[in-house]
Structures are given as structure tokens and as C-alpha cells.
GROMACS .gro file of C-alpha atoms in nm:
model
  329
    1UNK     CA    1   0.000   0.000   0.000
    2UNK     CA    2   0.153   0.392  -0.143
    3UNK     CA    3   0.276   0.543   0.174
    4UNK     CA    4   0.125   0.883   0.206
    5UNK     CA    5   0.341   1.213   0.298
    6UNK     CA    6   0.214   1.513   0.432
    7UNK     CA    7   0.308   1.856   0.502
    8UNK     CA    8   0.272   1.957   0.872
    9UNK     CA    9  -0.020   2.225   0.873
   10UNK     CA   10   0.031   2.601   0.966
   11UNK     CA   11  -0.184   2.866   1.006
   12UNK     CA   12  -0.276   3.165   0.764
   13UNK     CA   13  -0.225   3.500   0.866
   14UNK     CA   14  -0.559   3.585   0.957
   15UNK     CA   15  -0.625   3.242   1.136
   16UNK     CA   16  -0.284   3.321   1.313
   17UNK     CA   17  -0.440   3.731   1.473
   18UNK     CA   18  -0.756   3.518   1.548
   19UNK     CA   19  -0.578   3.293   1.750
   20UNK     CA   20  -0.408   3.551   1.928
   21UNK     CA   21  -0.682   3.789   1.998
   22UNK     CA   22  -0.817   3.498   2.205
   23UNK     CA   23  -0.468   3.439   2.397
   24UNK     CA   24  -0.504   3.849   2.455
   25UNK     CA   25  -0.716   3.715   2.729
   26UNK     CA   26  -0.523   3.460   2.858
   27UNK     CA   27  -0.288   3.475   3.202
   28UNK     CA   28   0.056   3.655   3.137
   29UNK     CA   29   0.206   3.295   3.190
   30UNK     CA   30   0.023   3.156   2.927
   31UNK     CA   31   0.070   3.428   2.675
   32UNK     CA   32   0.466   3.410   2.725
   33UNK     CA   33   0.458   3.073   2.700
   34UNK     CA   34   0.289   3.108   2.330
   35UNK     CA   35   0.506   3.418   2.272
   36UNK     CA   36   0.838   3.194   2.329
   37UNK     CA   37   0.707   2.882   2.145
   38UNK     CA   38   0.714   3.062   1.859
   39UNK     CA   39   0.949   3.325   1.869
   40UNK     CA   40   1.234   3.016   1.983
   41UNK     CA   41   1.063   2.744   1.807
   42UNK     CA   42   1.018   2.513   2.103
   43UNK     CA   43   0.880   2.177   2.146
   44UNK     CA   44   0.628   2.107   2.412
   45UNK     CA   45   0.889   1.928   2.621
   46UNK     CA   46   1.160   2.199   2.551
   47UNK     CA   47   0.906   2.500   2.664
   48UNK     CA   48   0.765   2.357   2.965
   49UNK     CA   49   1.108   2.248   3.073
   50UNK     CA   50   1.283   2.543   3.071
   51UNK     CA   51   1.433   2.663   3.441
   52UNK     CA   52   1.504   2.997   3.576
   53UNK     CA   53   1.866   2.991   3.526
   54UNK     CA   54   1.803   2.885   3.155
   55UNK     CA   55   1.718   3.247   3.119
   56UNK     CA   56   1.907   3.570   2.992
   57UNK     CA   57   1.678   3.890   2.991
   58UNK     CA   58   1.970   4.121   2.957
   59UNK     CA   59   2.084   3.905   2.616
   60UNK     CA   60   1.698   3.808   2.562
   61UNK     CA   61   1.806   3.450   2.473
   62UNK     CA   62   1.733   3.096   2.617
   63UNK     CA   63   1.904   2.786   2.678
   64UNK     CA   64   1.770   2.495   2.574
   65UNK     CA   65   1.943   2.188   2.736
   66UNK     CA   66   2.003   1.828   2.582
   67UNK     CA   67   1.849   1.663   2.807
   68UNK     CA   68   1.506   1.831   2.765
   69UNK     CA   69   1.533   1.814   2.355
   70UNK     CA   70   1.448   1.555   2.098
   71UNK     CA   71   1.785   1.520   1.970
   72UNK     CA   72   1.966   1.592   2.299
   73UNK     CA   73   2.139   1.917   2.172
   74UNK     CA   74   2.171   2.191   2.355
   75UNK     CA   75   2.140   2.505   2.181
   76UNK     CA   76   2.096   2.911   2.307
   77UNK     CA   77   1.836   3.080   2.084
   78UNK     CA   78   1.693   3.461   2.085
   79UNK     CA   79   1.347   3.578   2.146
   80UNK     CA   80   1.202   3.937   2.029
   81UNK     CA   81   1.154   4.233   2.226
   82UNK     CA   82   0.761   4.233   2.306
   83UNK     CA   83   0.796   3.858   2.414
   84UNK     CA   84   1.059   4.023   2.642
   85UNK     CA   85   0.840   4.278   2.793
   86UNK     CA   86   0.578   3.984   2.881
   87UNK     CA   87   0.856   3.819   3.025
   88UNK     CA   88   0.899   4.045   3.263
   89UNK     CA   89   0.562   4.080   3.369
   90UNK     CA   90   0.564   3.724   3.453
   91UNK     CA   91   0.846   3.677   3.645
   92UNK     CA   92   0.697   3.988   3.832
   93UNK     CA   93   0.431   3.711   3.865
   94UNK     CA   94   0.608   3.413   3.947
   95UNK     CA   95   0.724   3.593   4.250
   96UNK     CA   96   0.414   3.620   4.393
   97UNK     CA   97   0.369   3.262   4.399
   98UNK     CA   98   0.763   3.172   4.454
   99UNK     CA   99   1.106   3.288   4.466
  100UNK     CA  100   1.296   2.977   4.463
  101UNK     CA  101   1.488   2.941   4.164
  102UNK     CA  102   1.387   2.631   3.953
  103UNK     CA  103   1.109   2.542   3.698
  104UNK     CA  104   1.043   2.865   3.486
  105UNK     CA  105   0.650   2.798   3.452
  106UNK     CA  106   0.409   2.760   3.790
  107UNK     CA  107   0.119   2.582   3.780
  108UNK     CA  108  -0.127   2.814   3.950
  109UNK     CA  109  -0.438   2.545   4.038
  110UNK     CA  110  -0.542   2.462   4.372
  111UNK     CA  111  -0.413   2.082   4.373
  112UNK     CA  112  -0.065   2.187   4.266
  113UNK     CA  113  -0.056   2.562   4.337
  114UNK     CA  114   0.345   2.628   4.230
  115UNK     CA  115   0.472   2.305   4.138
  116UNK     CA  116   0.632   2.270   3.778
  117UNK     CA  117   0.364   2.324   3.501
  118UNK     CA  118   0.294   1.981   3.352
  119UNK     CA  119   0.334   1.889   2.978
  120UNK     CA  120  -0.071   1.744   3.001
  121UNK     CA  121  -0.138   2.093   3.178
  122UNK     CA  122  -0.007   2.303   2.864
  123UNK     CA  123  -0.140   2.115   2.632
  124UNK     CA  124  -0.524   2.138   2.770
  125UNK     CA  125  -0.412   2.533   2.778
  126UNK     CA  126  -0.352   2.497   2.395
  127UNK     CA  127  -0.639   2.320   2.353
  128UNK     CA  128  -0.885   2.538   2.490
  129UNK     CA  129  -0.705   2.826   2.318
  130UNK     CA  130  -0.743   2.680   1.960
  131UNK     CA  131  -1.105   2.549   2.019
  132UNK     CA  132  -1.177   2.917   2.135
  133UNK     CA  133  -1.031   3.034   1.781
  134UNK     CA  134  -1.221   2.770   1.605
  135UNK     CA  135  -0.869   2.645   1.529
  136UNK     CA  136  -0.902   2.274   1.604
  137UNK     CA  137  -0.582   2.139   1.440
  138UNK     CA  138  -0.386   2.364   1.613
  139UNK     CA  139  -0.162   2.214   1.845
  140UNK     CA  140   0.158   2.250   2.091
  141UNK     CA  141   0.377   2.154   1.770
  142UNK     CA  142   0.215   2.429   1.544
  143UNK     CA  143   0.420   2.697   1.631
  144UNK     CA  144   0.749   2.551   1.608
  145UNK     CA  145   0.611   2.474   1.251
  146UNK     CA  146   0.488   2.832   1.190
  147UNK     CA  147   0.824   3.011   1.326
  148UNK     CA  148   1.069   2.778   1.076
  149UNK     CA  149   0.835   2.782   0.783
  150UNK     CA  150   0.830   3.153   0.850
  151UNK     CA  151   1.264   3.181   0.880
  152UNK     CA  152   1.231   2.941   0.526
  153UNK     CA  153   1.032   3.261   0.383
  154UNK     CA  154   1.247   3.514   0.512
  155UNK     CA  155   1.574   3.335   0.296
  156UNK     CA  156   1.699   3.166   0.604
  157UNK     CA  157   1.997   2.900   0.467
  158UNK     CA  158   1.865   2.554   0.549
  159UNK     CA  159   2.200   2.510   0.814
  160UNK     CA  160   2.070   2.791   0.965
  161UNK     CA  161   1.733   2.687   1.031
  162UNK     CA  162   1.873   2.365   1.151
  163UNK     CA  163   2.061   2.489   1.406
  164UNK     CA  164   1.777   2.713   1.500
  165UNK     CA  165   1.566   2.434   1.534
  166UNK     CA  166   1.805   2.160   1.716
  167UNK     CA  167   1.781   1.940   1.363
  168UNK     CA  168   2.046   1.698   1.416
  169UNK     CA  169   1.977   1.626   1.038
  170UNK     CA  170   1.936   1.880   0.747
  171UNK     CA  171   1.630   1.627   0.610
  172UNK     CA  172   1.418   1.725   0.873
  173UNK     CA  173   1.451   2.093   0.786
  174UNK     CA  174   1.380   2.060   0.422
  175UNK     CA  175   0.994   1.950   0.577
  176UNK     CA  176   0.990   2.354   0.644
  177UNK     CA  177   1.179   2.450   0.278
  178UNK     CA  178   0.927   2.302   0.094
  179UNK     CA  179   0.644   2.431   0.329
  180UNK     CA  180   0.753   2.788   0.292
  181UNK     CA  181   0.700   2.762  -0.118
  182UNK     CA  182   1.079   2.918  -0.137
  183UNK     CA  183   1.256   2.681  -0.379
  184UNK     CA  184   0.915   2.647  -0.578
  185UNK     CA  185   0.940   3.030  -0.616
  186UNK     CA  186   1.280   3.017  -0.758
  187UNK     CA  187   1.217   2.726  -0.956
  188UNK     CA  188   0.931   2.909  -1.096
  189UNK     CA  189   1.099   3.257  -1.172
  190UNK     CA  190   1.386   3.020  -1.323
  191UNK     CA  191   1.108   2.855  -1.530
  192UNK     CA  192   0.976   3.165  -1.655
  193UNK     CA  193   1.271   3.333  -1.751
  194UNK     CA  194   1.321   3.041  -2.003
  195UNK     CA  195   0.970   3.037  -2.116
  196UNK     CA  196   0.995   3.415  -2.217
  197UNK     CA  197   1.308   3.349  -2.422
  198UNK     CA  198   1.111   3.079  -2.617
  199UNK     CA  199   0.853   3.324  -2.643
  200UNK     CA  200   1.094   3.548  -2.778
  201UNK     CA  201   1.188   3.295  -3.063
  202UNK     CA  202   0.799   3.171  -3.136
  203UNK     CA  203   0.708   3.536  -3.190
  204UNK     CA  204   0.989   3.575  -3.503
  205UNK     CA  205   1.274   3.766  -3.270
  206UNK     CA  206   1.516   3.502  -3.378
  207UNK     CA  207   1.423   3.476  -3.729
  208UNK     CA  208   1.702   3.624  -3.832
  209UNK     CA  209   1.935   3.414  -3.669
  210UNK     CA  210   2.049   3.637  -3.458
  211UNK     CA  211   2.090   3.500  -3.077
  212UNK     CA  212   1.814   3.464  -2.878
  213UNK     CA  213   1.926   3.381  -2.517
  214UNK     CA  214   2.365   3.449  -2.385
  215UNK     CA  215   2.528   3.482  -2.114
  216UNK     CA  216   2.695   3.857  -2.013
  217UNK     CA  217   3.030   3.792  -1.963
  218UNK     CA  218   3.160   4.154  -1.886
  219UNK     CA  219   3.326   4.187  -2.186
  220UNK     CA  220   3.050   4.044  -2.410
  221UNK     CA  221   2.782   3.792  -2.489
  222UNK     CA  222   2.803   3.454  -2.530
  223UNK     CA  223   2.540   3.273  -2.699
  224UNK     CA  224   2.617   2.948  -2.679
  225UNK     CA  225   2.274   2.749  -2.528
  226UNK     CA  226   2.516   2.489  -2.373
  227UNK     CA  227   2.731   2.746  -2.201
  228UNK     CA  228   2.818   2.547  -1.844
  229UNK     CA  229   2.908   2.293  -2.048
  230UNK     CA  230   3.140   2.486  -2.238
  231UNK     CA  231   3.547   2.408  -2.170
  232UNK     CA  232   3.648   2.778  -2.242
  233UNK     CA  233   3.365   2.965  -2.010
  234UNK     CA  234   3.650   3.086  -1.804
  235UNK     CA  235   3.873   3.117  -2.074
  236UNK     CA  236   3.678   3.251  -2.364
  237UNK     CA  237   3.879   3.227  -2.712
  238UNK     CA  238   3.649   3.509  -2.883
  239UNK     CA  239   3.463   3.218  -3.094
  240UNK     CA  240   3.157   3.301  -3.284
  241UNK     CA  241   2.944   3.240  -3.022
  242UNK     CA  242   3.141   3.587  -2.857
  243UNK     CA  243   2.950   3.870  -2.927
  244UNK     CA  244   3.207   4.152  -2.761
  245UNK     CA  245   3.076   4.474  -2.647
  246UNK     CA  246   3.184   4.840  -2.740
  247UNK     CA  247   3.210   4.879  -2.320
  248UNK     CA  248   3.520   4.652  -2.335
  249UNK     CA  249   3.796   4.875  -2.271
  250UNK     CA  250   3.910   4.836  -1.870
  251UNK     CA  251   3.712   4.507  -1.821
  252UNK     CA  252   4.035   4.279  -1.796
  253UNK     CA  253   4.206   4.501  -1.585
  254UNK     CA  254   3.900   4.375  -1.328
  255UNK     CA  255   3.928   3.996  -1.412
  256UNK     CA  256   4.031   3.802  -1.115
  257UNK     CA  257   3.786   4.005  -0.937
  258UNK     CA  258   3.501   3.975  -1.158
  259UNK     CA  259   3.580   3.590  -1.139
  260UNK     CA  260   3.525   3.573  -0.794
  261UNK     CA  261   3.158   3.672  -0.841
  262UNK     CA  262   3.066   3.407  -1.098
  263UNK     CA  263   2.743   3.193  -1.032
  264UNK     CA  264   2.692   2.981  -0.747
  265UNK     CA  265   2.512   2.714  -0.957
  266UNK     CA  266   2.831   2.639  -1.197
  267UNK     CA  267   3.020   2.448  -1.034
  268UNK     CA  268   3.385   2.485  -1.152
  269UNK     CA  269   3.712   2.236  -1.186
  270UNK     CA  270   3.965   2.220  -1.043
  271UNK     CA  271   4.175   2.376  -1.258
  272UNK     CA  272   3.894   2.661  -1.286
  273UNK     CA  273   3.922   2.706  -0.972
  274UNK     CA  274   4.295   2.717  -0.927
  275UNK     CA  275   4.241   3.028  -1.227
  276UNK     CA  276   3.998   3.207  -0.959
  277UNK     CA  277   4.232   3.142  -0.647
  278UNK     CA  278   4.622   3.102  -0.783
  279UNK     CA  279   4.572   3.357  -1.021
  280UNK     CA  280   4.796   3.434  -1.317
  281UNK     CA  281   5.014   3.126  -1.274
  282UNK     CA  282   4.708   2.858  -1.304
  283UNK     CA  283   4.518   3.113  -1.547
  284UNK     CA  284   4.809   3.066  -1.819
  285UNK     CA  285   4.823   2.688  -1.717
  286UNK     CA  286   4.444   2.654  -1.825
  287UNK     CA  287   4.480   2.847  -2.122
  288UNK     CA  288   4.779   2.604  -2.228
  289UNK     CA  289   4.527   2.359  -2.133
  290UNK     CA  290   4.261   2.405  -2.344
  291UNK     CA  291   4.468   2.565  -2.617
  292UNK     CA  292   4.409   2.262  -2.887
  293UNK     CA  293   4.044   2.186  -2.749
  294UNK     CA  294   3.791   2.305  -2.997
  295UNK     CA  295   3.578   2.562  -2.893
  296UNK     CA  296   3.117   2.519  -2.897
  297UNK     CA  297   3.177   2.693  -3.259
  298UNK     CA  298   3.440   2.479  -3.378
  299UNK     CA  299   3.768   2.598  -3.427
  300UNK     CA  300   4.043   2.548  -3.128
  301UNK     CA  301   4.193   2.881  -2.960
  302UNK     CA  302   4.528   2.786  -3.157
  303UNK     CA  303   4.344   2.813  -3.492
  304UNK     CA  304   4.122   3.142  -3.408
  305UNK     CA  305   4.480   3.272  -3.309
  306UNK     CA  306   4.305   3.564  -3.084
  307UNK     CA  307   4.408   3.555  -2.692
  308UNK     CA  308   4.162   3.418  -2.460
  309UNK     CA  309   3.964   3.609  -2.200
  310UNK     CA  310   3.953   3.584  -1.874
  311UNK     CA  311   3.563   3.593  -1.812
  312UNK     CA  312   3.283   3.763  -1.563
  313UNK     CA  313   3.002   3.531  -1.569
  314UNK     CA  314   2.677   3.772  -1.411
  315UNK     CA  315   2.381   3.623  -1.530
  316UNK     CA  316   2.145   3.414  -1.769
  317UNK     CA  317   1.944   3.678  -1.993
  318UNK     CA  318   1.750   3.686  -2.243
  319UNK     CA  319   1.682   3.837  -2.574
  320UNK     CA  320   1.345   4.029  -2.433
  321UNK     CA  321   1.529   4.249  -2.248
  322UNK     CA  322   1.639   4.579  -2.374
  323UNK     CA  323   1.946   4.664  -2.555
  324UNK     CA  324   2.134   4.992  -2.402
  325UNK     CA  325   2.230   5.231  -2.692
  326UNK     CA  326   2.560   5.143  -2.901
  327UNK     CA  327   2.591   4.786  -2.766
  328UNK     CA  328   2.497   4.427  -2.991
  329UNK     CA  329   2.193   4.246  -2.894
   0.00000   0.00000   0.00000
């Protein structure tokens, strides 16, 4: 039987102020405890756990300790400034009920009137809370999920959010990647930018042959469709997939530098590399290198006899875009 896989669910923005303009109500202890399970992305265990000492109001950060985590990784992580201020109206609180330093939380009922707040006893708060919202799938785990879908949107790196969240494993964090819609965003404006460049050549702009998609090396354009497949990208021998710009003049002067901001998603060689880092040395090495390979057009650097070029690599464009005055399309 097909195993099925499901996204954890979060809430919308408007389900999220509902929620909280019933918590508005709420004891101060129960509205920090909200206020920190999201802001530090806490588990159930990991919130109601947490000890007086665990705490840094100067620094506003916590300490989470391995033995009250999943993974059994400690880790300090920040909270924000208005969970701060509620903090300190409940430990103005908690003093009423005790000053011995221990268990952060109190449980306030008559049975067990300042003994540690339970796990069972937040949960029941949360409970109430969400039925009160008419939010009956939220839970205890729902704003852990809400604060690291929400660091996904913001751009967070994936080790980041790992850390953040006590992940011992990368895998778990992709669960809040995919959640967020980030990479399907990118994948999507990727998709689109190549979808307008064959719109560009269904609708005649390439009927003349000229090139309808390069890459803007700096210096020029290459228009070779294959280019990170290309042996010369760093290197370019001028072939006649180089269209060179008027602009030229002063670009090589800039060349290691502009080599150091080539794109992420081409990965290089070795000896590419070695160009970037080593400089000069391994930059004549790889031209000797590749002098007798032939180039996407043809021809070898040897036989096009023209010295090659050490490249800036900005971006994939595409013929839709508009040409600045004096310079080749």
C-alpha cells in the first residue's frame, strides 16, 4: 500500500491574529509561553522544561538543554523584544507565587498551586485556546512549525534553520523548505525566464538568426545554449558564439575580481578554480590547457589565433530584455 506524505499544517495570517486575539485574554504565563514557542521554536517538552537559570533577559536568549530536547542538543536561541516585555511581567508574577529558583513555569491550580507546570497541563491550555479560535488542528507543535516555515520565507539558509531548530539532520529541515513555497518560487521565476526566451523565438525575434538567449560575460555575450558545459567559459577564445561589447575597454584590468563573483550554480574544476584562487600562474596553465580543445563553434583557440579572456560570468538573460544604446543584442 503507497505510503502517504504530508506537510505539517500552519496557520494563515488571519487564522494566526484570530488565535491571538483569544490568547489576549489569557494569564501573562500563558501568553509568554505562546510568545516563546514561537518566537524560539520550542517543542512542548523543551518550553515547559525550561528553568530559571536557563534564562538571559539582559541578552533576551534561552538555553535549551540536551536533556530536555528531541535530539539531545543543547542550543541558546533569541526571542524578540515584546515577548521580552511579557517576560517580565511574569516573572513579576512568578514571584508572587515563589522565589525559589527552579522550573520557569508555575502551575497556579489549587491541587498543585506552584509546582512545575505539567506537559498534560499546557497542552489542555492549547487546547482550549485553539477550540476558542475555532482552530481545532492547532496544536503545541504548530508553532514551532509556523516560526521555521516563517525563517524558510524570510531566505533563512537551510543550516541555519537547523541549528535554530536543534535538527540533528538537514532532512528534517527541508519538511519547512518546501512548506515555505521558497525553492518552488525560484524554480518558478527560473522557469519563466526560459519560457519568455522561447517566447521570444515563437514570436519571429530570432528569425534572423540572430541569438536569442547568452550569457553577459563583462566583456561580451556569449550565446552558446550549452554554455556550463562549455570548456572555455572561463577562458573565452572570442569564438563566434562571442558577441564583444563596445564597453570593453578596462574590463580585464577587473578579471580576477570579476571571477570571484561568478554563479553559485556552476560548479567549476579544479583547474577553474585554481584560475579564480592562484591567479595568473594557473590562469596561463588553463589556457595552455585548453589551447588545442575546440571551442562550442568549432575551431580550437590555436586556430582562431586571438588571446583568450579571462571571463565575468553575471547572469542568464535573455533576448526580451532591452538593448542599451551602441551595444549588440
Amino acid at each position: 500500500m503507497a505510503r502517504l506524505t504530508k506537510l505539517p499544517w500552519i496557520l494563515g495570517e488571519q487564522q494566526w491574529l484570530d488565535l491571538l486575539a483569544v490568547a489576549r485574554d489569557e494569564p501573562v504565563r500563558n501568553r509568554v509561553m505562546l510568545a516563546l514557542a514561537y518566537d524560539a521554536a520550542l517543542r512542548r517538552e523543551e518550553l515547559c522544561s525550561l528553568r530559571t537559570d536557563d534564562l538571559d533577559p539582559a541578552h533576551r536568549t534561552l538555553r535549551i538543554r540536551a536533556e530536555t530536547t528531541k535530539t539531545r542538543r543543547e542550543r541558546v536561541v533569541p526571542y524578540s523584544v515584546a515577548t521580552g516585555v511579557l517576560m517580565s511581567d511574569y516573572l513579576t508574577h512568578r514571584a508572587t507565587i515563589s522565589r525559589a529558583r527552579g522550573p520557569l513555569f508555575l502551575s497556579e491550580s489549587r491541587r498543585n498551586y506552584g509546582q512545575p507546570l505539567t506537559l498534560w497541563t499546557w497542552s489542555k491550555v492549547i487546547r482550549r485556546v485553539a477550540l476558542a479560535a475555532d482552530l481545532p488542528r492547532f496544536s503545541t507543535h504548530t508553532t514551532r512549525h509556523l516560526c521555521l516555515t516563517d525563517l524558510a520565507r524570510m531566505g533563512w539558509e537551510l543550516h541555519a534553520i537547523a541549528s535554530f531548530a536543534g535538527h540533528r539532520s538537514t532532512e528534517s529541515t527541508l519538511t519547512y523548505i518546501h512548506l515555505s513555497g521558497r525553492d518552488l518560487a525560484e524554480k518558478l521565476n527560473q522557469g519563466m525566464q526560459q519560457i519568455h526566451s522561447r517566447e521570444a523565438v515563437a514570436s519571429g525575434a530570432a528569425a534572423s538568426g540572430e541569438p536569442w538567449q547568452y550569457y553577459d560575460l563583462g566583456h561580451g555575450w556569449c550565446t552558446y545554449t550549452f554554455f556550463e558545459q562549455c570548456q572555455h567559459r572561463m577562458a573565452c577564445a572570442r569564438c563566434d558564439f562571442c558577441t564583444p561589447k563596445e564597453s570593453s575597454k578596462g574590463q580585464l584590468l577587473e578579471a580576477k575580481d570579476n571571477l570571484r563573483k561568478m554563479l553559485a550554480n556552476i560548479p567549476l574544476t579544479d583547474d577553474e578554480r585554481a584560475a579564480v584562487d592562484d591567479g595568473q600562474t594557473a590562469l596561463d596553465k588553463l589556457l595552455e590547457r585548453l589551447a588545442d580543445i575546440p571551442t562550442p563553434a568549432g575551431p580550437t583557440p590555436s586556430q582562431i589565433g586571438a588571446p583568450a579572456t579571462l571571463l565575468q560570468v553575471i547572469d542568464l538573460t535573455t533576448r526580451t530584455r532591452s538593448c542599451r544604446s551602441g551595444e549588440p543584442c
